[in-house]
Short mmCIF file of C-alpha atoms and ligand atoms in Angstrom, two decimals:
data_model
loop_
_atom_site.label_atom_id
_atom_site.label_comp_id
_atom_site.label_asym_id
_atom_site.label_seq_id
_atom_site.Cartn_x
_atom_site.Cartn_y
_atom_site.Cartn_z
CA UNK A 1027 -16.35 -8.16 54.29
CA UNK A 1028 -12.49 -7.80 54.18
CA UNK A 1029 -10.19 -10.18 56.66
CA UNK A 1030 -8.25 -8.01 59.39
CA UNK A 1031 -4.92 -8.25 57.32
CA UNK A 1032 -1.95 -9.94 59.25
CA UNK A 1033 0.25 -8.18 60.81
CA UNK A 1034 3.70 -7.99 58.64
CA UNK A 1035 6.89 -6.22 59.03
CA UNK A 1036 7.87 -6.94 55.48
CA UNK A 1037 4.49 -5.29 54.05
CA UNK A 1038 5.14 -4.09 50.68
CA UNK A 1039 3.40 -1.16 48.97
CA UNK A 1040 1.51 -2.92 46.18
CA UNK A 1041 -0.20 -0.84 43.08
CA UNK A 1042 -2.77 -3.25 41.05
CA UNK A 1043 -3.75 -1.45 37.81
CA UNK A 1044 -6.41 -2.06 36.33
CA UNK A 1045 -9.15 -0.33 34.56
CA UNK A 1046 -12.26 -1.98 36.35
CA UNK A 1047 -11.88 -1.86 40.38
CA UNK A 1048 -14.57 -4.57 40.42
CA UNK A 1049 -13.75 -7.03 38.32
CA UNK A 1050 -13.19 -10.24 39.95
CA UNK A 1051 -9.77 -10.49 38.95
CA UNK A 1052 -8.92 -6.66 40.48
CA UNK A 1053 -10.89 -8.23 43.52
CA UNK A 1054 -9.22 -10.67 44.40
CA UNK A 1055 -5.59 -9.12 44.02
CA UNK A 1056 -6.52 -6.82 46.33
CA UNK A 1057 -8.33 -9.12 48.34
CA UNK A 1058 -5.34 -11.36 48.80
CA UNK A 1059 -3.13 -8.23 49.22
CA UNK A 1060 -4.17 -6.91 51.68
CA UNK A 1061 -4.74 -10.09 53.59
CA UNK A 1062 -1.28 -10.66 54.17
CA UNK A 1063 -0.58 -7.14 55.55
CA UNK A 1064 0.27 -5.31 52.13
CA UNK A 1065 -0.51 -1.39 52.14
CA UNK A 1066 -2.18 -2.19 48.10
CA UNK A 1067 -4.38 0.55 45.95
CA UNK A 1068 -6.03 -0.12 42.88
CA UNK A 1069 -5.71 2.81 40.22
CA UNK A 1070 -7.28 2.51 36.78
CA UNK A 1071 -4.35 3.55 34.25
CA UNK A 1072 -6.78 5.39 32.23
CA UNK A 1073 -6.92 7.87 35.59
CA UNK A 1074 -3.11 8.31 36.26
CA UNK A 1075 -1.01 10.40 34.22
CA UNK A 1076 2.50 10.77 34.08
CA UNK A 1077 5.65 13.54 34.02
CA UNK A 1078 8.89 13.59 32.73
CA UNK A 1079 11.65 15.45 32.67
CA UNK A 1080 15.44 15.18 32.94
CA UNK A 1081 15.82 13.53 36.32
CA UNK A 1082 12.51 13.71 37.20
CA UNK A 1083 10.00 10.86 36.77
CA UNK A 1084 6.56 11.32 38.38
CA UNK A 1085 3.23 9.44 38.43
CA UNK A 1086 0.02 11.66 39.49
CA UNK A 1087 -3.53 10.73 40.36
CA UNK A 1088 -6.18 13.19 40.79
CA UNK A 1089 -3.82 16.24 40.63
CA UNK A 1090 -1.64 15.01 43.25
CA UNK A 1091 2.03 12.99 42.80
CA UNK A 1092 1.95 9.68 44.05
CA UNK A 1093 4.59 7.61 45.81
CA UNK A 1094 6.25 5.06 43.66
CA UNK A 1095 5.23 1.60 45.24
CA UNK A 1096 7.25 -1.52 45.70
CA UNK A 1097 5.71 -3.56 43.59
CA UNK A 1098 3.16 -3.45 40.63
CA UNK A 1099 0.36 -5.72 39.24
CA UNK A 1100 -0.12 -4.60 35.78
CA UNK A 1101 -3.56 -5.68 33.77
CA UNK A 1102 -3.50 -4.82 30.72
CA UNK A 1103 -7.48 -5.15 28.99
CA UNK A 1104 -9.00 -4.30 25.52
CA UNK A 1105 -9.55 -0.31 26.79
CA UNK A 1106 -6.58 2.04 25.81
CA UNK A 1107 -4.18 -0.44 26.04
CA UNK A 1108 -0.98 1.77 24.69
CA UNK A 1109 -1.71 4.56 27.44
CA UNK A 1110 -1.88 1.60 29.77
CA UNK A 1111 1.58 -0.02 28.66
CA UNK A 1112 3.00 3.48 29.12
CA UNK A 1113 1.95 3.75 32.61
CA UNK A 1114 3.18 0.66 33.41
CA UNK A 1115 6.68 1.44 31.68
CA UNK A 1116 6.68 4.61 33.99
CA UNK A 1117 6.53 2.86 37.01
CA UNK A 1118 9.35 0.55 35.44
CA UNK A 1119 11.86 3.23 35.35
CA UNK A 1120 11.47 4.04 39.26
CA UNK A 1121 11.84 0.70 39.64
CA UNK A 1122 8.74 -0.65 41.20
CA UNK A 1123 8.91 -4.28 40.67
CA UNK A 1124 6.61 -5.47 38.40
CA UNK A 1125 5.00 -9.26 38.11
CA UNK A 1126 4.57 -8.54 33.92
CA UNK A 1127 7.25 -5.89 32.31
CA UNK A 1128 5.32 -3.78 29.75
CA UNK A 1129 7.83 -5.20 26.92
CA UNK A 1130 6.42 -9.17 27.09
CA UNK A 1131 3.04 -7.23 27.79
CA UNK A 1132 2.84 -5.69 24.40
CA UNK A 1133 4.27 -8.64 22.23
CA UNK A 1134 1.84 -10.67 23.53
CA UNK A 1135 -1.22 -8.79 23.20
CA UNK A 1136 -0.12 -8.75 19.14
CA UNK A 1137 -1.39 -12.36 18.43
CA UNK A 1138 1.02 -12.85 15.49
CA UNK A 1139 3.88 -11.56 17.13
CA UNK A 1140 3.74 -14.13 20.10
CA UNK A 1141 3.38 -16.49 17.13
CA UNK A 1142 6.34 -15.40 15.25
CA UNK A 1143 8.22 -14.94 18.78
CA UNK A 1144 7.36 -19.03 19.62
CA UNK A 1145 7.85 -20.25 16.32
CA UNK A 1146 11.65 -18.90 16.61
CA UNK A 1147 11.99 -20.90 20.05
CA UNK A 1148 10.54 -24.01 17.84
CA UNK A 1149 7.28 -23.90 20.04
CA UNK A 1150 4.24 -25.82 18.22
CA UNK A 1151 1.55 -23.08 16.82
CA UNK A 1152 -1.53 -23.74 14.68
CA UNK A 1153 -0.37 -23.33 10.27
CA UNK A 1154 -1.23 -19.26 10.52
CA UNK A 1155 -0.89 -17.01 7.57
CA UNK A 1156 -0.88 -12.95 8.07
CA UNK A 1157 -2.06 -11.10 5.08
CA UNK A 1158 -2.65 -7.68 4.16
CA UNK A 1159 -3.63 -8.02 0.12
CA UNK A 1160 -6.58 -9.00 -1.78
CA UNK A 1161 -4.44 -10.65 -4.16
CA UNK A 1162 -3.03 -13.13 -1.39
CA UNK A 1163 -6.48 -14.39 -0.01
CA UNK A 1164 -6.45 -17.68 -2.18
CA UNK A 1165 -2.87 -18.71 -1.36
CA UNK A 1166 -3.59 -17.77 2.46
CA UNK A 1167 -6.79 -20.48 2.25
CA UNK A 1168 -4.36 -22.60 0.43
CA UNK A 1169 -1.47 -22.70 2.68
CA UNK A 1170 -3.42 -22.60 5.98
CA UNK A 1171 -4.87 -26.17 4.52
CA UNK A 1172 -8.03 -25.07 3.08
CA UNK A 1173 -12.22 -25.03 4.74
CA UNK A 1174 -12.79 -24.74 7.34
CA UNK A 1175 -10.35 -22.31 8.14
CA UNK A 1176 -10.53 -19.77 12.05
CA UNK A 1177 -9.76 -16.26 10.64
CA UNK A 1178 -8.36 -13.91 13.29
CA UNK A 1179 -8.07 -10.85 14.26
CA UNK A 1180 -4.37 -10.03 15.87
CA UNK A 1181 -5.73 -8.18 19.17
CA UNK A 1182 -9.06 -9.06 19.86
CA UNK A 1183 -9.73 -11.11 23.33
CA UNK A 1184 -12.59 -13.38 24.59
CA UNK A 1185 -13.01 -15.08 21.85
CA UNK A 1186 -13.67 -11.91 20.00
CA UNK A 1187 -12.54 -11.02 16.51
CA UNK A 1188 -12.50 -15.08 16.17
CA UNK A 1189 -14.35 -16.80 13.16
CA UNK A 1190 -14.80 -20.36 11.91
CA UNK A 1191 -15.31 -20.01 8.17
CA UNK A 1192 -17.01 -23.56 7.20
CA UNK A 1193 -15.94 -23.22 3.23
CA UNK A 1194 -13.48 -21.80 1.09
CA UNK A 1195 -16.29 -19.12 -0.47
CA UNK A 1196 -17.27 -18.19 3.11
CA UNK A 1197 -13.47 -17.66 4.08
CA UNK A 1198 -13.06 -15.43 0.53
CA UNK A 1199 -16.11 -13.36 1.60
CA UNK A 1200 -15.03 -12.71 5.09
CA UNK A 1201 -11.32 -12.05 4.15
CA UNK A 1202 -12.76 -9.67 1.71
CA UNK A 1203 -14.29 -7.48 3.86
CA UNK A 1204 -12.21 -7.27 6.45
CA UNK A 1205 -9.23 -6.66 4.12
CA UNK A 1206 -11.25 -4.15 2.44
CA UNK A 1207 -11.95 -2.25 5.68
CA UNK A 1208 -7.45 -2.03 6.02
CA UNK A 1209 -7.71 -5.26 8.66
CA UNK A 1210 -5.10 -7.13 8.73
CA UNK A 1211 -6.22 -10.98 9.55
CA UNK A 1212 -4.61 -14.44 10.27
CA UNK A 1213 -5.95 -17.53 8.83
CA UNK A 1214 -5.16 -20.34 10.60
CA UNK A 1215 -6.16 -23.73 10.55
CA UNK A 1216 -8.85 -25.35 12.01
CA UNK A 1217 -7.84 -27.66 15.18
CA UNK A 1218 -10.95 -30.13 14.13
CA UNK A 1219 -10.04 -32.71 17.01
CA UNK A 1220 -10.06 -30.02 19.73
CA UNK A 1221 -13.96 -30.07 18.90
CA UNK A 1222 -14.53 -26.72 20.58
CA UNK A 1223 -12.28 -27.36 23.54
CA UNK A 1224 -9.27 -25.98 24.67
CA UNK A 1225 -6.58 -25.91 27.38
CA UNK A 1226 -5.62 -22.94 29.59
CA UNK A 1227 -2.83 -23.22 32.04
CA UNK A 1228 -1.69 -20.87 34.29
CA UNK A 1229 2.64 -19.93 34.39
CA UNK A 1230 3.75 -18.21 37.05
CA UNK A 1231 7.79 -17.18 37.80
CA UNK A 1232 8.06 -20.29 34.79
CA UNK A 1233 6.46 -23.32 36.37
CA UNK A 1234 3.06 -24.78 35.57
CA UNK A 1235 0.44 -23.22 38.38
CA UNK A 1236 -2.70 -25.03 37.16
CA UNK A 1237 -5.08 -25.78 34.39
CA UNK A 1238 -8.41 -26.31 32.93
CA UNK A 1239 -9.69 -27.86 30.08
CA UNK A 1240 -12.91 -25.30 29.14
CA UNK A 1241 -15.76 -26.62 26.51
CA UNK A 1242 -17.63 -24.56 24.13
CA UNK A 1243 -21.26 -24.00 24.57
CA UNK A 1244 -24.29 -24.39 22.15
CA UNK A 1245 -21.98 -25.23 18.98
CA UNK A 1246 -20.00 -22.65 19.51
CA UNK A 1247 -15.84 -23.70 18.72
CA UNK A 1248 -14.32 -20.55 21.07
CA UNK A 1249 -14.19 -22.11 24.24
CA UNK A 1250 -13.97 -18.91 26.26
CA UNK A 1251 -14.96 -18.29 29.26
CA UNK A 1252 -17.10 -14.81 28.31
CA UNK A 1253 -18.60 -17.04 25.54
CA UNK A 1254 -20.70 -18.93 28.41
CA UNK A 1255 -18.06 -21.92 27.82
CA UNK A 1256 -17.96 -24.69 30.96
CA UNK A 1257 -14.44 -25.80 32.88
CA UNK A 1258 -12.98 -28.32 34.98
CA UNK A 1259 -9.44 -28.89 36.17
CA UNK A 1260 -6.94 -30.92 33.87
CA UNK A 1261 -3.62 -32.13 34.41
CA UNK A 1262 -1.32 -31.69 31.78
CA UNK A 1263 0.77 -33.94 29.38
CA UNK A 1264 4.70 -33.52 30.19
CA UNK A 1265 4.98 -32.47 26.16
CA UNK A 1266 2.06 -29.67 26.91
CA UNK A 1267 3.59 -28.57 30.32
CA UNK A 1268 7.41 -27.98 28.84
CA UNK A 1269 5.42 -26.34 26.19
CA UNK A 1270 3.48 -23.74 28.03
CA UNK A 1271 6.26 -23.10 30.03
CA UNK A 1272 8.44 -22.39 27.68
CA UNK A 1273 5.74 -20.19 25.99
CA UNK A 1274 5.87 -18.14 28.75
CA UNK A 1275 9.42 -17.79 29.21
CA UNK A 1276 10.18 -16.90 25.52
CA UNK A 1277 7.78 -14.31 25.68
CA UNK A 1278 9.30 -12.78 28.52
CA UNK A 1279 6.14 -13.09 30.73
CA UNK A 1280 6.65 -13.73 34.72
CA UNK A 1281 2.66 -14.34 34.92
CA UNK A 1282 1.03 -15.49 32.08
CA UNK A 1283 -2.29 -17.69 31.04
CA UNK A 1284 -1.08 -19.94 27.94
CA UNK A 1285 -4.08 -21.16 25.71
CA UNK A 1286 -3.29 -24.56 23.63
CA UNK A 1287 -5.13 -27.65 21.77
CA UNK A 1288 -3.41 -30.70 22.26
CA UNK A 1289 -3.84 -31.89 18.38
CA UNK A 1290 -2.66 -35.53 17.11
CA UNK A 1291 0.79 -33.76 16.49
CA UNK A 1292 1.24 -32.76 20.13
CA UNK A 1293 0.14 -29.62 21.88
CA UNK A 1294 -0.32 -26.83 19.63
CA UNK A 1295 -0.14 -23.01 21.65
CA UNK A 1296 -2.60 -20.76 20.26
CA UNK A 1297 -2.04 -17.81 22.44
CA UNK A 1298 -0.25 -16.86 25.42
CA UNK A 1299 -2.31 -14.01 27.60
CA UNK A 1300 -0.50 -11.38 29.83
CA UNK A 1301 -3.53 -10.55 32.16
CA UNK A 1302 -5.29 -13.92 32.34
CA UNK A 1303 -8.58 -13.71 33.97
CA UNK A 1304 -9.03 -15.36 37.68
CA UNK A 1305 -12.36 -16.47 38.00
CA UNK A 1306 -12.67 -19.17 35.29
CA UNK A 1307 -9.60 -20.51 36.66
CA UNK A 1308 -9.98 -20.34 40.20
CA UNK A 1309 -13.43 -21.68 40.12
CA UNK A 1310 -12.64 -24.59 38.34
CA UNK A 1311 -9.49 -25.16 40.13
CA UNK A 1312 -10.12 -24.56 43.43
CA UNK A 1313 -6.30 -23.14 42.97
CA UNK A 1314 -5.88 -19.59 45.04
CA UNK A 1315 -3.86 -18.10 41.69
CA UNK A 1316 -4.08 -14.41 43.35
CA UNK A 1317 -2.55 -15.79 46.34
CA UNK A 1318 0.10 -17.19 44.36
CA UNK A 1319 0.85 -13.67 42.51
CA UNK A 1320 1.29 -11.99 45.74
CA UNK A 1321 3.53 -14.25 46.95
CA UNK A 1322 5.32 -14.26 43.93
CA UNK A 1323 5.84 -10.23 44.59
CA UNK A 1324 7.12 -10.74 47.68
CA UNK A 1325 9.77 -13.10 46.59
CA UNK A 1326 10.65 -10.47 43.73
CA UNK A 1327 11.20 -8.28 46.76
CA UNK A 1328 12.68 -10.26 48.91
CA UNK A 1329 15.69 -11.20 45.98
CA UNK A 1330 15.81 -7.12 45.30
CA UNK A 1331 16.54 -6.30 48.74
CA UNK A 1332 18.99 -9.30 48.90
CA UNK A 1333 20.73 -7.74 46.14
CA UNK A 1334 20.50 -4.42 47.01
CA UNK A 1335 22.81 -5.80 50.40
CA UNK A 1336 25.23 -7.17 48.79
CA UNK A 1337 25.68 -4.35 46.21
CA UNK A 1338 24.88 -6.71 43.20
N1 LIG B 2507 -6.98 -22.89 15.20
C1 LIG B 2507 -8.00 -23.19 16.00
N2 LIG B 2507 -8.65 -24.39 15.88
C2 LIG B 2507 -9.70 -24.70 16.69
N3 LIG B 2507 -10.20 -23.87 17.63
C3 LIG B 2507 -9.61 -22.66 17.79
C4 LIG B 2507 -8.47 -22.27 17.00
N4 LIG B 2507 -8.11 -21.02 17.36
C5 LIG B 2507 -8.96 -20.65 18.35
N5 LIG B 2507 -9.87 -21.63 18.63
C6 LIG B 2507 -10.93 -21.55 19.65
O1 LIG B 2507 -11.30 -20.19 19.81
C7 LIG B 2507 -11.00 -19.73 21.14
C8 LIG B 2507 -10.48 -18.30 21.11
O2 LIG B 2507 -9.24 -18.22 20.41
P1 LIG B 2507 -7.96 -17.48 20.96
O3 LIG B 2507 -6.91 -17.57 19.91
O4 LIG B 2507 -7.60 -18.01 22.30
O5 LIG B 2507 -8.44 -15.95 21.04
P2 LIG B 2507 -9.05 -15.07 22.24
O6 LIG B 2507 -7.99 -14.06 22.52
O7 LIG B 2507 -10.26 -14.44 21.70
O8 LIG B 2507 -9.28 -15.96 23.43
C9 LIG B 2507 -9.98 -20.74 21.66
O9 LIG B 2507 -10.01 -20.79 23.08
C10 LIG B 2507 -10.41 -22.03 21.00
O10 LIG B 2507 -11.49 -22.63 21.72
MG1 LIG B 2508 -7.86 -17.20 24.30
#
């Protein structure tokens, strides 16, 4: 059962999109939306399409144009993620505000990109080599600091497309076939002291929301969440905090869920995520992190109009 929303004369006209209505996260947007008075609709980008045309910009659902809302709350998941970043970018040029711009969106859902991007700002990553050839596998098991190695894959999520190879010959093997199948791979090293756990903390607007240490399950190293890993609240060191901040901000990402080891030489960011998921985090937290995106919309808006005023 939905709250009776409150009654507000700033309500803002609030678009989540996402391609699953009931995920949690998509839930509790909403929920939290439209709680504090906001007129908020849920459209899965895979069912909008969009027009152009020299001064003409249009967004339609089921046949019919829709109204450009205020604001946006972009999700952007493993299913047709391009067609999704375009949508998004369409509602960028009618100047919806947005709490992720489909730019930061798509560097970060490149894992090697993000790295190269926080590398250049001198942010701590994991030794990661990005190969293409055959010929390169030894040096890249070489370089990366030899078994046991993680192998990656640059867009998988949830701990998929993630490997531990134990040995050198299990590394080969696995690079092998991959390569062979045109997959390009990272080999990184392997964070031994983080014994299958991991840090994710929550930016929002640049500051440190909250954050969990998770723990892998039955062996496992990924300590995802989907993997059936466990959580609990963490605070964070200063050095990890400016880090994951700074993640964040380099990226270009207003909202973002930053994943990191803190190694023996200081935290180490292993990904930053542009549509973190809610329910690990707000279960182990306790933190309300939807509430906290809506009101960070409504501060968007309230700076836009404030600008708009004085003709800036
Ligand atoms: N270099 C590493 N050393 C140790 N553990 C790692 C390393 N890279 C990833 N992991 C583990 O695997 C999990 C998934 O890796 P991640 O890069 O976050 O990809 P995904 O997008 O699938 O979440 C991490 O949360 C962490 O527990
Ligand atoms: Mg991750």
């Amino acid at each position: 059962m939905l709250i009776p929303p409150e009654k507000n004369d700033n309500a803002l006209s609030m678009h989540i999109l996402s391609n699953s209505r009931s995920l949690y996260s998509t839930r509790r947007l909403f929920e939290e939306a439209f709680k504090r008075g906001h007129k908020v609709k849920v459209y899965p980008p895979a069912e909008l399409s969009v027009f152009l045309d020299r001064n003409t910009l249009d967004i339609y659902f089921q046949n019919q144009k829709i109204q450009k809302p205020d604001c946006i709350i972009p999700r952007l998941g493993q299913k047709k993620p391009e067609y999704t970043l375009s949508i998004i970018r369409q509602y960028e040029m009618l100047h919806s505000a947005t709490l992720n711009n489909s730019q930061a969106m798509a560097r970060s859902r490149d894992k090697f990109r993000s790295m190269q991007i926080l590398t250049q700002s001198r942010i701590a990553v994991p030794k990661t080599f990005y190969l293409d050839a055959l010929e390169d596998i030894d040096m890249a098991i070489e370089l990366a600091g030899g078994a046991p190695l993680i192998l990656k894959l640059p867009t998988g999520s949830q701990g998929m497309g993630v490997m531990l190879a134990e040995t050198r010959a299990s590394a080969r093997s696995i690079l092998d076939t991959l390569l062979n199948q045109g997959q390009q791979v990272m080999v990184q090293e392997f964070i031994a002291e983080a014994k299958g756990s991991d840090i994710r903390a929550i930016v929002l607007g640049g500051k440190l929301i909250t954050a969990m240490r998770r723990s892998a399950i039955n062996d496992d190293f990924r300590s995802n969440i989907h993997r059936g890993g466990t959580s609990e609240i963490t605070e964070l060191t200063i050095e990890s905090k400016r880090a994951v901040q700074l993640a964040a901000r380099v990226l270009g990402l207003q909202f973002a869920g930053v994943d990191l080891i803190e190694s023996k030489r200081g935290p180490l960011i292993l990904e930053v995520n542009s549509s973190p998921g809610l329910e690990g985090i707000e279960g182990a937290t306790g933190v309300n992190v939807a509430l906290h995106c809506v009101q960070y919309l409504e501060k968007l808006n309230r700076l836009r109009s404030l600008r708009d005023q004085i003709g800036y």
